[in-house]
Coordinates of C-alpha atoms in Angstrom, one line a residue:
M379 CA -135.9 -110.9 -53.4
E380 CA -139.3 -109.3 -55.0
S381 CA -138.0 -108.2 -58.8
S382 CA -138.4 -104.9 -60.2
I383 CA -140.7 -106.7 -62.6
S384 CA -143.0 -107.9 -59.7
R385 CA -143.5 -105.2 -57.7
R386 CA -144.3 -102.8 -61.4
R387 CA -146.7 -105.8 -61.7
R388 CA -147.9 -104.8 -58.2
V389 CA -148.4 -101.5 -58.9
D390 CA -150.4 -101.6 -62.1
I391 CA -152.9 -103.5 -60.4
A392 CA -153.4 -101.7 -57.6
L393 CA -153.5 -99.1 -60.2
V394 CA -156.7 -101.1 -61.5
S395 CA -158.3 -101.5 -58.6
L396 CA -157.9 -97.9 -57.6
L397 CA -159.1 -96.4 -61.1
L398 CA -162.3 -98.9 -60.8
L399 CA -163.3 -97.7 -57.2
A400 CA -163.4 -94.1 -58.7
A401 CA -165.0 -95.1 -61.7
A402 CA -167.4 -96.6 -59.4
A403 CA -167.6 -93.3 -57.0
A404 CA -167.7 -91.1 -59.9
A405 CA -171.6 -92.9 -61.0
A406 CA -172.4 -92.0 -57.9
V407 CA -172.0 -88.6 -57.8
D408 CA -173.4 -85.1 -59.9
A409 CA -169.6 -84.4 -61.4
A410 CA -166.1 -85.7 -60.4
T411 CA -162.4 -84.3 -60.6
I412 CA -160.5 -87.4 -60.6
T413 CA -156.6 -86.6 -60.1
M414 CA -154.0 -88.9 -60.5
V415 CA -150.4 -88.6 -59.1
N416 CA -147.4 -89.8 -60.0
R417 CA -144.8 -90.8 -56.8
C418 CA -143.2 -93.2 -58.1
S419 CA -139.8 -92.7 -58.4
Y420 CA -140.2 -93.4 -62.6
T421 CA -142.2 -91.7 -65.3
V422 CA -145.1 -92.9 -66.0
W423 CA -148.2 -92.4 -69.1
P424 CA -151.4 -93.1 -67.9
G425 CA -154.1 -93.9 -69.9
A426 CA -157.8 -93.2 -69.0
L427 CA -161.1 -94.1 -70.8
P428 CA -162.5 -91.3 -71.2
G429 CA -159.7 -88.8 -71.2
G430 CA -156.5 -90.0 -73.2
G431 CA -153.6 -89.7 -71.7
V432 CA -150.5 -87.8 -70.6
R433 CA -146.7 -88.2 -69.2
L434 CA -146.5 -87.5 -65.9
D435 CA -143.2 -87.2 -64.4
P436 CA -142.3 -88.1 -60.7
G437 CA -143.7 -85.4 -58.2
Q438 CA -146.9 -84.5 -61.5
S439 CA -150.3 -84.4 -61.0
W440 CA -153.1 -85.0 -64.6
S441 CA -157.1 -84.0 -63.3
I442 CA -159.8 -85.6 -65.6
S443 CA -163.0 -83.9 -64.7
Q444 CA -166.3 -86.1 -66.0
Q445 CA -169.8 -84.3 -66.4
K446 CA -173.5 -85.3 -65.5
K447 CA -174.5 -88.6 -65.7
Q448 CA -177.2 -90.5 -63.6
L449 CA -176.2 -88.9 -60.0
T450 CA -177.4 -88.0 -55.9
M451 CA -174.1 -86.4 -55.4
A452 CA -172.3 -83.2 -55.9
N453 CA -168.9 -82.0 -55.4
T454 CA -166.6 -85.0 -55.5
R455 CA -163.1 -85.2 -55.8
V456 CA -162.3 -88.4 -56.7
V457 CA -157.8 -88.3 -56.0
V458 CA -156.0 -91.6 -57.7
V459 CA -152.5 -91.4 -56.1
L460 CA -149.6 -94.2 -58.4
L461 CA -148.4 -95.8 -55.8
L462 CA -145.0 -97.3 -55.3
A463 CA -145.1 -100.6 -54.5
V464 CA -144.8 -100.7 -50.6
V465 CA -141.9 -102.6 -50.5
S466 CA -139.1 -101.0 -47.3
S467 CA -141.6 -97.9 -48.0
A468 CA -140.5 -97.4 -44.1
D469 CA -136.9 -96.9 -45.2
A470 CA -137.7 -94.6 -48.6
A471 CA -137.5 -91.3 -48.8
T472 CA -138.9 -88.0 -49.6
I473 CA -136.5 -85.0 -51.1
T474 CA -138.3 -82.3 -51.6
V475 CA -136.1 -79.4 -53.8
V476 CA -137.3 -75.9 -53.5
N477 CA -136.4 -73.6 -55.5
R478 CA -136.3 -70.1 -53.8
C479 CA -133.9 -68.6 -56.5
R480 CA -135.2 -65.1 -58.5
Y481 CA -135.1 -67.1 -61.6
T482 CA -136.1 -70.6 -63.1
V483 CA -134.2 -73.5 -62.4
W484 CA -134.8 -76.9 -64.0
P485 CA -133.4 -79.2 -61.4
G486 CA -132.3 -82.6 -62.6
A487 CA -132.1 -86.1 -60.8
L488 CA -130.6 -89.2 -61.2
P489 CA -133.3 -90.9 -60.4
G490 CA -136.3 -89.0 -61.4
G491 CA -135.6 -87.4 -64.4
G492 CA -136.0 -83.7 -64.2
V493 CA -138.5 -81.0 -64.4
R494 CA -138.5 -76.6 -64.4
L495 CA -139.1 -75.2 -61.3
D496 CA -140.5 -71.6 -61.5
P497 CA -139.2 -69.0 -58.3
G498 CA -140.9 -70.4 -55.6
Q499 CA -141.8 -73.7 -56.5
S500 CA -140.6 -77.2 -55.7
W501 CA -140.8 -81.0 -56.7
T502 CA -140.6 -84.2 -55.0
L503 CA -138.8 -86.9 -55.0
N504 CA -140.2 -89.9 -53.3
V505 CA -136.5 -92.3 -53.4
A506 CA -136.6 -96.4 -52.7
A507 CA -134.6 -98.1 -50.1
G508 CA -131.1 -98.6 -51.2
T509 CA -130.8 -96.3 -53.8
K510 CA -127.1 -95.7 -53.9
A511 CA -124.6 -93.1 -55.8
A512 CA -127.9 -90.6 -56.3
R513 CA -127.7 -87.0 -57.3
I514 CA -129.7 -84.2 -58.0
W515 CA -128.0 -80.8 -59.4
P516 CA -129.9 -77.1 -60.9
R517 CA -129.7 -76.5 -64.3
T518 CA -130.1 -72.7 -65.8
G519 CA -130.3 -71.0 -68.8
C520 CA -132.3 -73.5 -70.5
T521 CA -135.0 -74.0 -73.6
F522 CA -137.1 -76.6 -73.8
D523 CA -139.7 -78.0 -76.9
G524 CA -143.4 -79.5 -75.5
A525 CA -141.8 -82.3 -76.1
G526 CA -139.2 -81.8 -73.8
H527 CA -136.0 -81.2 -76.0
G528 CA -133.9 -78.4 -76.1
R529 CA -130.6 -77.5 -74.0
C530 CA -129.3 -76.3 -70.8
L531 CA -126.7 -73.2 -70.1
T532 CA -125.4 -75.1 -67.3
G533 CA -126.0 -78.3 -65.9
D534 CA -127.1 -79.7 -69.2
C535 CA -127.9 -83.4 -69.8
R536 CA -127.9 -84.3 -73.6
N537 CA -130.5 -81.9 -75.0
A538 CA -133.1 -84.0 -72.2
L539 CA -135.9 -82.3 -70.1
S540 CA -135.5 -85.5 -67.9
C541 CA -132.6 -86.5 -67.5
A542 CA -131.4 -90.0 -68.2
V543 CA -127.1 -88.9 -67.5
S544 CA -125.8 -86.9 -65.7
G545 CA -125.1 -83.1 -65.9
A546 CA -122.4 -81.6 -67.8
P547 CA -120.2 -79.0 -65.5
P548 CA -120.4 -76.5 -63.7
T549 CA -122.4 -77.4 -61.7
T550 CA -123.5 -77.8 -57.9
L551 CA -124.2 -80.9 -56.9
A552 CA -126.7 -83.0 -53.9
E553 CA -125.2 -86.3 -53.8
Y554 CA -126.7 -89.2 -51.5
T555 CA -127.0 -93.0 -50.6
L556 CA -129.9 -94.1 -48.6
G557 CA -129.7 -96.7 -46.3
T558 CA -131.8 -100.1 -45.5
A559 CA -132.9 -101.4 -42.3
G560 CA -131.6 -105.2 -43.0
G561 CA -128.3 -103.6 -44.5
D562 CA -126.5 -100.5 -44.0
A563 CA -129.1 -98.6 -42.3
T564 CA -127.2 -95.3 -42.2
D565 CA -128.2 -92.0 -45.4
Y566 CA -124.8 -90.8 -46.4
F567 CA -125.6 -87.8 -48.5
D568 CA -123.1 -84.3 -49.3
L569 CA -122.8 -80.8 -51.4
S570 CA -120.6 -81.3 -54.3
L571 CA -118.3 -78.3 -56.4
I572 CA -115.7 -81.0 -57.6
D573 CA -117.7 -80.7 -61.3
G574 CA -118.1 -76.8 -60.2
F575 CA -120.5 -74.7 -59.4
N576 CA -123.6 -72.7 -60.8
V577 CA -126.4 -72.5 -58.0
P578 CA -126.5 -72.1 -54.3
M579 CA -127.9 -75.0 -52.9
S580 CA -128.9 -76.5 -48.9
F581 CA -129.3 -80.4 -48.2
Q582 CA -131.1 -80.5 -45.2
P583 CA -133.1 -83.2 -43.3
T584 CA -136.8 -82.4 -42.8
S585 CA -137.0 -85.5 -40.6
N586 CA -134.8 -87.6 -37.4
A587 CA -132.7 -84.2 -37.4
A588 CA -131.6 -85.3 -33.9
R589 CA -130.4 -88.5 -34.9
C590 CA -128.1 -87.1 -37.5
G591 CA -124.5 -87.0 -37.0
R592 CA -124.2 -83.4 -37.2
R593 CA -127.6 -82.7 -36.3
R594 CA -127.8 -81.0 -40.0
G595 CA -126.9 -81.4 -43.4
P596 CA -124.0 -79.1 -45.5
S597 CA -124.8 -75.4 -47.3
C598 CA -123.4 -73.6 -50.0
G599 CA -125.4 -70.2 -49.4
V600 CA -122.3 -68.3 -51.2
D601 CA -122.4 -66.8 -55.0
I602 CA -119.3 -68.4 -56.0
T603 CA -119.8 -66.9 -59.9
A604 CA -119.6 -64.0 -58.4
Q605 CA -116.5 -64.1 -56.9
C606 CA -114.9 -66.9 -59.0
P607 CA -111.3 -66.3 -60.0
P608 CA -111.2 -65.3 -63.9
E609 CA -109.6 -68.2 -65.1
L610 CA -112.2 -71.0 -64.0
K611 CA -115.0 -68.6 -64.7
V612 CA -117.0 -69.7 -67.4
A613 CA -120.7 -68.7 -68.8
G614 CA -123.1 -69.6 -66.3
G615 CA -120.9 -70.6 -63.4
C616 CA -117.3 -71.2 -61.8
D617 CA -115.5 -74.3 -63.4
S618 CA -113.2 -76.9 -61.4
A619 CA -109.8 -76.7 -61.8
C620 CA -109.8 -80.4 -62.7
G621 CA -112.5 -79.6 -65.3
K622 CA -110.8 -76.2 -66.8
F623 CA -107.3 -77.7 -67.0
G624 CA -107.2 -81.6 -65.9
G625 CA -103.9 -83.0 -65.0
D626 CA -103.5 -85.7 -62.2
V627 CA -103.1 -82.9 -59.3
Y628 CA -106.0 -81.0 -60.1
C629 CA -107.9 -84.3 -60.3
C630 CA -106.1 -86.4 -58.4
R631 CA -104.7 -89.5 -60.6
G632 CA -102.1 -91.1 -61.2
K633 CA -99.6 -90.8 -58.3
Y634 CA -102.2 -88.4 -56.5
E635 CA -104.6 -91.1 -56.2
H636 CA -104.1 -92.0 -53.2
E637 CA -102.6 -88.5 -51.6
C638 CA -104.1 -85.8 -53.3
P639 CA -103.0 -82.7 -51.1
P640 CA -106.0 -79.5 -51.9
T641 CA -104.5 -76.7 -54.3
K642 CA -105.3 -72.7 -54.3
Y643 CA -108.3 -73.6 -56.1
S644 CA -109.5 -76.3 -54.4
K645 CA -108.7 -73.8 -51.0
F646 CA -111.0 -71.0 -53.0
F647 CA -114.0 -73.4 -52.9
K648 CA -113.6 -75.1 -49.7
D649 CA -112.9 -71.0 -47.8
K650 CA -116.7 -70.0 -49.8
C651 CA -118.5 -73.4 -48.8
P652 CA -117.0 -75.2 -45.9
D653 CA -119.4 -78.2 -46.0
A654 CA -118.6 -79.3 -49.3
Y655 CA -116.7 -81.3 -51.0
S656 CA -114.2 -78.6 -52.8
Y657 CA -111.9 -81.4 -54.3
A658 CA -112.2 -85.5 -54.5
K659 CA -110.6 -86.1 -51.4
D660 CA -112.2 -84.1 -49.7
D661 CA -113.7 -86.5 -47.4
R662 CA -113.4 -85.9 -43.7
S663 CA -115.5 -82.4 -42.9
S664 CA -117.8 -83.2 -46.6
I665 CA -119.5 -86.2 -45.7
F666 CA -122.7 -86.1 -43.9
T667 CA -125.3 -89.1 -42.2
C668 CA -128.7 -89.8 -41.1
P669 CA -130.4 -92.7 -40.0
A670 CA -132.2 -94.8 -43.0
G671 CA -135.5 -93.6 -43.4
T672 CA -135.0 -89.5 -42.8
N673 CA -136.4 -87.3 -45.7
Y674 CA -134.7 -84.4 -47.0
Q675 CA -135.0 -81.0 -48.4
I676 CA -132.9 -79.8 -51.0
I677 CA -133.0 -75.5 -51.5
M678 CA -131.9 -73.6 -54.5
C679 CA -130.6 -70.3 -53.3
P680 CA -130.5 -71.0 -49.8

């Protein structure tokens, strides 16, 4: 199996070739705008001569405008796309996160990092086939400086805009594991309220829906924070009983590890959002499946 280092080297070689082609095209036109787009599932820092360099998180782009040189054509736009090497591309997934809330959210993703999304904006992640135990969550009440350092009221990931660790509860979670054609050819995905709730969400297939287990994905469109029991209410969200009180019965630990009945708090969450995990053993009604290669859309405030 090809190593990740070898794949990255092939990406570098492909990028150099694309830049050379872009430079050749720019020499033949009156002016050129070169746009670099990061469609990798990780952050890249493209450099350019002339142009300098910037940081590009997944889905971000950078445009460079070159002035007139020795030219015969006009208004040419050259797009340089940073592509992850085409490994298992037929089974990879595109996950688009859309903010339909009336307020700004800062989604975090593992893998993927994190971005700011104002109302109406979206963020596209290209996720490799075989990715396991991945998650995307909304963050609210965030403030970051120009270097991406700051903090969030809910979902904070160690004071970073681009997350390398999971968000602090309470936060609504979208979780997924992608299949592969050569192995388990099934994607598994869900919404989870095990870590509490902060923003309504839905997680829907945008392709292959007719071949998915229930022909749809989970949705939790209720503002649970507004209805949260007083003992679970925290700033910006509604905590879980496990997060708030701890204990074996709420956290499904100890003698409750295998046989863990629902509590009045997990029943509260399940009543508000029947599609979502309400506690750790809420498996039967909460796991959704689609064939590997399906694309998805996660909507904040559906």
